[in-house]
Amino acid sequence: ADASSGDPVLRLAARPAPLFIPRPSPAYVSATTTTTTTTRDRSSPDRRRSPSGHSSSKPPPDGRMSWQTYVDEHLMCEIEGHHLTSAAIIGHDGTVWAQSAAFPSFKPEEMANIMKDFDEPGFLAPTGLFLGPTKYMVIQGEPGAVIRGKKGSGGVTVKKTGQALVIGIYDEPMTPGQCNMVVERLGDYLVEQGL
């Protein structure tokens, strides 16, 4: 049977991977290595910048998709009529590359603790994973690659790539497996691209 017919999850899995993932420009990399954590002001779309320094509300001049497009079209995509409640792509240093409108504000130490759990699997287990005002109980993940958290009927999946964290937050009726698939698929693609 053709994967494009029938099950919407199989149709998503059968979709070709994105053709291009923008690489951070040298100016972006040098600017973010000296900066701690910055989050954009949700009321000002002009402050939302792609790694190339262009506003994510429009593509860079060469026509390539921005990081924001990957959040909007690949992380916030619809699966069986449901989608993540929020998502983001965040640099290892805690700098927001792109995020959905509902992604929670977070503290620098929250991203530092997530990064530490990747380096020392189990670090977050006793305290939980905090992301903004929400505390998630850490559940089975993939040491050094994926952290999964649960709170009530929802949860979070964090996939680590070479340069970024791909984060998806879900609530029912979306399932944990659907969230994992969406987040990890984009994260795996970034890893394949050396990002």
PDB file of C-alpha atoms in Angstrom:
ATOM      1  CA  ALA A   1       0.000   0.000   0.000  1.00  0.00           C
ATOM      2  CA  ASP A   2       1.131   3.521  -0.724  1.00  0.00           C
ATOM      3  CA  ALA A   3       2.152   5.365   2.491  1.00  0.00           C
ATOM      4  CA  SER A   4       0.591   8.552   1.120  1.00  0.00           C
ATOM      5  CA  SER A   5      -2.892   7.045   1.345  1.00  0.00           C
ATOM      6  CA  GLY A   6      -4.615   6.064   4.544  1.00  0.00           C
ATOM      7  CA  ASP A   7      -2.912   6.782   7.849  1.00  0.00           C
ATOM      8  CA  PRO A   8      -2.001  10.515   8.244  1.00  0.00           C
ATOM      9  CA  VAL A   9       0.991   9.594  10.444  1.00  0.00           C
ATOM     10  CA  LEU A  10       2.401   7.421   7.668  1.00  0.00           C
ATOM     11  CA  ARG A  11       1.781  10.230   5.169  1.00  0.00           C
ATOM     12  CA  LEU A  12       3.845  12.568   7.385  1.00  0.00           C
ATOM     13  CA  ALA A  13       6.595   9.966   7.743  1.00  0.00           C
ATOM     14  CA  ALA A  14       6.603   9.453   3.961  1.00  0.00           C
ATOM     15  CA  ARG A  15       6.941  13.183   3.296  1.00  0.00           C
ATOM     16  CA  PRO A  16      10.378  14.052   1.913  1.00  0.00           C
ATOM     17  CA  ALA A  17      12.747  15.704   4.370  1.00  0.00           C
ATOM     18  CA  PRO A  18      13.148  19.481   4.096  1.00  0.00           C
ATOM     19  CA  LEU A  19      15.479  20.402   1.258  1.00  0.00           C
ATOM     20  CA  PHE A  20      17.360  23.131   3.068  1.00  0.00           C
ATOM     21  CA  ILE A  21      18.154  24.006   6.641  1.00  0.00           C
ATOM     22  CA  PRO A  22      19.771  27.432   6.951  1.00  0.00           C
ATOM     23  CA  ARG A  23      23.192  27.433   8.563  1.00  0.00           C
ATOM     24  CA  PRO A  24      23.951  30.159  11.109  1.00  0.00           C
ATOM     25  CA  SER A  25      26.012  32.919   9.539  1.00  0.00           C
ATOM     26  CA  PRO A  26      29.476  33.654  11.011  1.00  0.00           C
ATOM     27  CA  ALA A  27      28.111  36.938  12.404  1.00  0.00           C
ATOM     28  CA  TYR A  28      25.288  35.055  14.146  1.00  0.00           C
ATOM     29  CA  VAL A  29      27.650  32.463  15.592  1.00  0.00           C
ATOM     30  CA  SER A  30      30.082  35.082  16.948  1.00  0.00           C
ATOM     31  CA  ALA A  31      27.203  37.156  18.364  1.00  0.00           C
ATOM     32  CA  THR A  32      25.625  34.197  20.133  1.00  0.00           C
ATOM     33  CA  THR A  33      28.850  32.874  21.612  1.00  0.00           C
ATOM     34  CA  THR A  34      29.262  36.064  23.625  1.00  0.00           C
ATOM     35  CA  THR A  35      25.617  36.328  24.607  1.00  0.00           C
ATOM     36  CA  THR A  36      23.917  34.350  27.351  1.00  0.00           C
ATOM     37  CA  THR A  37      20.214  33.747  26.820  1.00  0.00           C
ATOM     38  CA  THR A  38      17.927  36.019  24.877  1.00  0.00           C
ATOM     39  CA  THR A  39      14.279  35.564  24.176  1.00  0.00           C
ATOM     40  CA  ARG A  40      12.290  37.667  21.810  1.00  0.00           C
ATOM     41  CA  ASP A  41       9.540  39.986  22.861  1.00  0.00           C
ATOM     42  CA  ARG A  42       6.365  38.233  21.717  1.00  0.00           C
ATOM     43  CA  SER A  43       4.721  41.584  21.000  1.00  0.00           C
ATOM     44  CA  SER A  44       7.418  42.559  18.494  1.00  0.00           C
ATOM     45  CA  PRO A  45       7.673  40.294  15.446  1.00  0.00           C
ATOM     46  CA  ASP A  46      10.576  42.417  14.182  1.00  0.00           C
ATOM     47  CA  ARG A  47      12.757  41.034  17.015  1.00  0.00           C
ATOM     48  CA  ARG A  48      12.235  37.456  15.827  1.00  0.00           C
ATOM     49  CA  ARG A  49      15.379  36.772  13.786  1.00  0.00           C
ATOM     50  CA  SER A  50      16.627  33.803  11.850  1.00  0.00           C
ATOM     51  CA  PRO A  51      20.233  32.686  12.294  1.00  0.00           C
ATOM     52  CA  SER A  52      21.128  34.593   9.137  1.00  0.00           C
ATOM     53  CA  GLY A  53      19.986  37.791  10.858  1.00  0.00           C
ATOM     54  CA  HIS A  54      16.886  38.256   8.731  1.00  0.00           C
ATOM     55  CA  SER A  55      13.392  38.687  10.104  1.00  0.00           C
ATOM     56  CA  SER A  56      11.826  35.262  10.220  1.00  0.00           C
ATOM     57  CA  SER A  57       8.519  36.654   8.978  1.00  0.00           C
ATOM     58  CA  LYS A  58      10.068  36.786   5.493  1.00  0.00           C
ATOM     59  CA  PRO A  59      12.682  34.565   3.864  1.00  0.00           C
ATOM     60  CA  PRO A  60      16.304  35.686   3.514  1.00  0.00           C
ATOM     61  CA  PRO A  61      17.081  37.516   0.246  1.00  0.00           C
ATOM     62  CA  ASP A  62      18.369  34.366  -1.468  1.00  0.00           C
ATOM     63  CA  GLY A  63      14.936  32.754  -1.052  1.00  0.00           C
ATOM     64  CA  ARG A  64      15.930  30.058   1.459  1.00  0.00           C
ATOM     65  CA  MET A  65      13.527  29.202   4.255  1.00  0.00           C
ATOM     66  CA  SER A  66      14.155  30.728   7.667  1.00  0.00           C
ATOM     67  CA  TRP A  67      14.355  28.842  10.951  1.00  0.00           C
ATOM     68  CA  GLN A  68      10.902  30.198  11.772  1.00  0.00           C
ATOM     69  CA  THR A  69       9.502  28.449   8.716  1.00  0.00           C
ATOM     70  CA  TYR A  70      10.805  25.133  10.050  1.00  0.00           C
ATOM     71  CA  VAL A  71       9.036  25.733  13.363  1.00  0.00           C
ATOM     72  CA  ASP A  72       5.808  26.842  11.684  1.00  0.00           C
ATOM     73  CA  GLU A  73       5.682  24.232   8.906  1.00  0.00           C
ATOM     74  CA  HIS A  74       7.558  21.213  10.279  1.00  0.00           C
ATOM     75  CA  LEU A  75       7.129  21.327  14.065  1.00  0.00           C
ATOM     76  CA  MET A  76       3.666  22.890  14.234  1.00  0.00           C
ATOM     77  CA  CYS A  77       2.362  20.673  11.405  1.00  0.00           C
ATOM     78  CA  GLU A  78      -0.962  18.883  11.692  1.00  0.00           C
ATOM     79  CA  ILE A  79      -1.077  15.148  12.425  1.00  0.00           C
ATOM     80  CA  GLU A  80      -4.477  13.463  12.420  1.00  0.00           C
ATOM     81  CA  GLY A  81      -6.076  16.859  13.043  1.00  0.00           C
ATOM     82  CA  HIS A  82      -3.788  17.727  15.987  1.00  0.00           C
ATOM     83  CA  HIS A  83      -0.584  19.697  16.418  1.00  0.00           C
ATOM     84  CA  LEU A  84       1.924  20.652  19.104  1.00  0.00           C
ATOM     85  CA  THR A  85       0.840  23.385  21.496  1.00  0.00           C
ATOM     86  CA  SER A  86       4.220  25.086  21.040  1.00  0.00           C
ATOM     87  CA  ALA A  87       7.683  24.456  19.628  1.00  0.00           C
ATOM     88  CA  ALA A  88      11.100  26.052  19.297  1.00  0.00           C
ATOM     89  CA  ILE A  89      14.592  25.660  17.915  1.00  0.00           C
ATOM     90  CA  ILE A  90      17.094  26.946  20.466  1.00  0.00           C
ATOM     91  CA  GLY A  91      20.888  27.111  20.256  1.00  0.00           C
ATOM     92  CA  HIS A  92      22.967  25.189  22.792  1.00  0.00           C
ATOM     93  CA  ASP A  93      23.721  28.529  24.452  1.00  0.00           C
ATOM     94  CA  GLY A  94      20.000  29.161  25.047  1.00  0.00           C
ATOM     95  CA  THR A  95      19.541  31.659  22.222  1.00  0.00           C
ATOM     96  CA  VAL A  96      16.149  31.332  20.538  1.00  0.00           C
ATOM     97  CA  TRP A  97      16.572  30.717  16.818  1.00  0.00           C
ATOM     98  CA  ALA A  98      12.825  30.400  16.197  1.00  0.00           C
ATOM     99  CA  GLN A  99       9.710  29.619  18.225  1.00  0.00           C
ATOM    100  CA  SER A 100       5.965  29.400  18.006  1.00  0.00           C
ATOM    101  CA  ALA A 101       3.906  32.201  19.509  1.00  0.00           C
ATOM    102  CA  ALA A 102       2.856  30.139  22.546  1.00  0.00           C
ATOM    103  CA  PHE A 103       6.339  28.848  23.464  1.00  0.00           C
ATOM    104  CA  PRO A 104       6.927  29.691  27.155  1.00  0.00           C
ATOM    105  CA  SER A 105       9.492  32.194  28.349  1.00  0.00           C
ATOM    106  CA  PHE A 106      12.297  30.348  30.089  1.00  0.00           C
ATOM    107  CA  LYS A 107      15.219  31.092  32.388  1.00  0.00           C
ATOM    108  CA  PRO A 108      18.847  30.614  31.283  1.00  0.00           C
ATOM    109  CA  GLU A 109      19.373  28.002  34.012  1.00  0.00           C
ATOM    110  CA  GLU A 110      16.510  25.905  32.587  1.00  0.00           C
ATOM    111  CA  MET A 111      18.349  25.533  29.262  1.00  0.00           C
ATOM    112  CA  ALA A 112      21.645  24.990  31.110  1.00  0.00           C
ATOM    113  CA  ASN A 113      20.030  22.153  33.096  1.00  0.00           C
ATOM    114  CA  ILE A 114      18.650  20.569  29.914  1.00  0.00           C
ATOM    115  CA  MET A 115      22.116  20.710  28.333  1.00  0.00           C
ATOM    116  CA  LYS A 116      23.616  19.205  31.508  1.00  0.00           C
ATOM    117  CA  ASP A 117      21.167  16.288  31.323  1.00  0.00           C
ATOM    118  CA  PHE A 118      22.410  15.540  27.821  1.00  0.00           C
ATOM    119  CA  ASP A 119      25.993  15.486  29.145  1.00  0.00           C
ATOM    120  CA  GLU A 120      25.055  13.642  32.365  1.00  0.00           C
ATOM    121  CA  PRO A 121      21.956  11.517  31.626  1.00  0.00           C
ATOM    122  CA  GLY A 122      19.702  11.360  34.671  1.00  0.00           C
ATOM    123  CA  PHE A 123      20.676  14.818  35.979  1.00  0.00           C
ATOM    124  CA  LEU A 124      17.081  16.095  35.664  1.00  0.00           C
ATOM    125  CA  ALA A 125      15.397  12.948  37.039  1.00  0.00           C
ATOM    126  CA  PRO A 126      15.390  14.014  40.735  1.00  0.00           C
ATOM    127  CA  THR A 127      14.245  17.610  40.119  1.00  0.00           C
ATOM    128  CA  GLY A 128      12.272  17.386  36.894  1.00  0.00           C
ATOM    129  CA  LEU A 129      12.592  19.381  33.691  1.00  0.00           C
ATOM    130  CA  PHE A 130      11.473  22.986  34.062  1.00  0.00           C
ATOM    131  CA  LEU A 131      10.456  24.949  30.990  1.00  0.00           C
ATOM    132  CA  GLY A 132       8.951  28.280  31.902  1.00  0.00           C
ATOM    133  CA  PRO A 133       6.285  27.865  34.560  1.00  0.00           C
ATOM    134  CA  THR A 134       5.876  24.122  33.938  1.00  0.00           C
ATOM    135  CA  LYS A 135       7.668  21.246  35.633  1.00  0.00           C
ATOM    136  CA  TYR A 136       7.779  17.982  33.681  1.00  0.00           C
ATOM    137  CA  MET A 137       8.571  14.579  35.143  1.00  0.00           C
ATOM    138  CA  VAL A 138      11.468  13.178  33.100  1.00  0.00           C
ATOM    139  CA  ILE A 139      10.579   9.844  31.492  1.00  0.00           C
ATOM    140  CA  GLN A 140      12.452   7.442  29.237  1.00  0.00           C
ATOM    141  CA  GLY A 141      14.464   9.136  26.537  1.00  0.00           C
ATOM    142  CA  GLU A 142      17.657   8.415  24.639  1.00  0.00           C
ATOM    143  CA  PRO A 143      20.739   9.300  26.725  1.00  0.00           C
ATOM    144  CA  GLY A 144      22.652  12.150  25.141  1.00  0.00           C
ATOM    145  CA  ALA A 145      20.121  12.568  22.304  1.00  0.00           C
ATOM    146  CA  VAL A 146      16.484  12.905  23.475  1.00  0.00           C
ATOM    147  CA  ILE A 147      14.828  13.988  26.727  1.00  0.00           C
ATOM    148  CA  ARG A 148      11.127  13.358  27.219  1.00  0.00           C
ATOM    149  CA  GLY A 149       8.973  14.824  29.954  1.00  0.00           C
ATOM    150  CA  LYS A 150       5.384  14.309  31.082  1.00  0.00           C
ATOM    151  CA  LYS A 151       2.922  16.459  32.988  1.00  0.00           C
ATOM    152  CA  GLY A 152      -0.688  15.363  33.231  1.00  0.00           C
ATOM    153  CA  SER A 153      -2.131  14.781  29.769  1.00  0.00           C
ATOM    154  CA  GLY A 154       0.734  16.592  28.056  1.00  0.00           C
ATOM    155  CA  GLY A 155       4.469  16.625  27.847  1.00  0.00           C
ATOM    156  CA  VAL A 156       7.639  17.729  26.104  1.00  0.00           C
ATOM    157  CA  THR A 157      10.227  16.211  23.772  1.00  0.00           C
ATOM    158  CA  VAL A 158      13.705  17.750  23.449  1.00  0.00           C
ATOM    159  CA  LYS A 159      16.035  16.518  20.682  1.00  0.00           C
ATOM    160  CA  LYS A 160      19.685  17.597  20.793  1.00  0.00           C
ATOM    161  CA  THR A 161      21.497  18.223  17.514  1.00  0.00           C
ATOM    162  CA  GLY A 162      25.079  19.358  16.971  1.00  0.00           C
ATOM    163  CA  GLN A 163      24.193  23.038  17.462  1.00  0.00           C
ATOM    164  CA  ALA A 164      20.591  23.252  18.633  1.00  0.00           C
ATOM    165  CA  LEU A 165      17.772  21.869  20.737  1.00  0.00           C
ATOM    166  CA  VAL A 166      14.523  21.073  18.930  1.00  0.00           C
ATOM    167  CA  ILE A 167      11.698  21.314  21.469  1.00  0.00           C
ATOM    168  CA  GLY A 168       8.056  20.341  21.106  1.00  0.00           C
ATOM    169  CA  ILE A 169       5.353  20.709  23.778  1.00  0.00           C
ATOM    170  CA  TYR A 170       2.064  18.836  23.414  1.00  0.00           C
ATOM    171  CA  ASP A 171      -1.227  18.268  25.184  1.00  0.00           C
ATOM    172  CA  GLU A 172      -4.097  15.884  24.500  1.00  0.00           C
ATOM    173  CA  PRO A 173      -5.473  14.924  22.088  1.00  0.00           C
ATOM    174  CA  MET A 174      -1.959  14.770  20.561  1.00  0.00           C
ATOM    175  CA  THR A 175      -0.125  11.679  21.771  1.00  0.00           C
ATOM    176  CA  PRO A 176       3.442  11.437  23.111  1.00  0.00           C
ATOM    177  CA  GLY A 177       4.385   9.297  20.099  1.00  0.00           C
ATOM    178  CA  GLN A 178       3.151  11.935  17.661  1.00  0.00           C
ATOM    179  CA  CYS A 179       5.154  14.629  19.464  1.00  0.00           C
ATOM    180  CA  ASN A 180       8.256  12.420  19.484  1.00  0.00           C
ATOM    181  CA  MET A 181       7.927  11.738  15.754  1.00  0.00           C
ATOM    182  CA  VAL A 182       7.578  15.399  14.781  1.00  0.00           C
ATOM    183  CA  VAL A 183      10.422  16.665  16.998  1.00  0.00           C
ATOM    184  CA  GLU A 184      12.851  13.808  16.433  1.00  0.00           C
ATOM    185  CA  ARG A 185      12.329  13.741  12.674  1.00  0.00           C
ATOM    186  CA  LEU A 186      13.384  17.382  12.303  1.00  0.00           C
ATOM    187  CA  GLY A 187      16.169  16.882  14.846  1.00  0.00           C
ATOM    188  CA  ASP A 188      17.502  13.850  12.963  1.00  0.00           C
ATOM    189  CA  TYR A 189      17.492  15.862   9.744  1.00  0.00           C
ATOM    190  CA  LEU A 190      19.490  18.651  11.407  1.00  0.00           C
ATOM    191  CA  VAL A 191      21.995  16.082  12.693  1.00  0.00           C
ATOM    192  CA  GLU A 192      22.347  14.672   9.151  1.00  0.00           C
ATOM    193  CA  GLN A 193      23.062  18.207   7.908  1.00  0.00           C
ATOM    194  CA  GLY A 194      25.778  18.741  10.535  1.00  0.00           C
ATOM    195  CA  LEU A 195      23.667  21.177  12.495  1.00  0.00           C
TER     196      LEU A 195
END
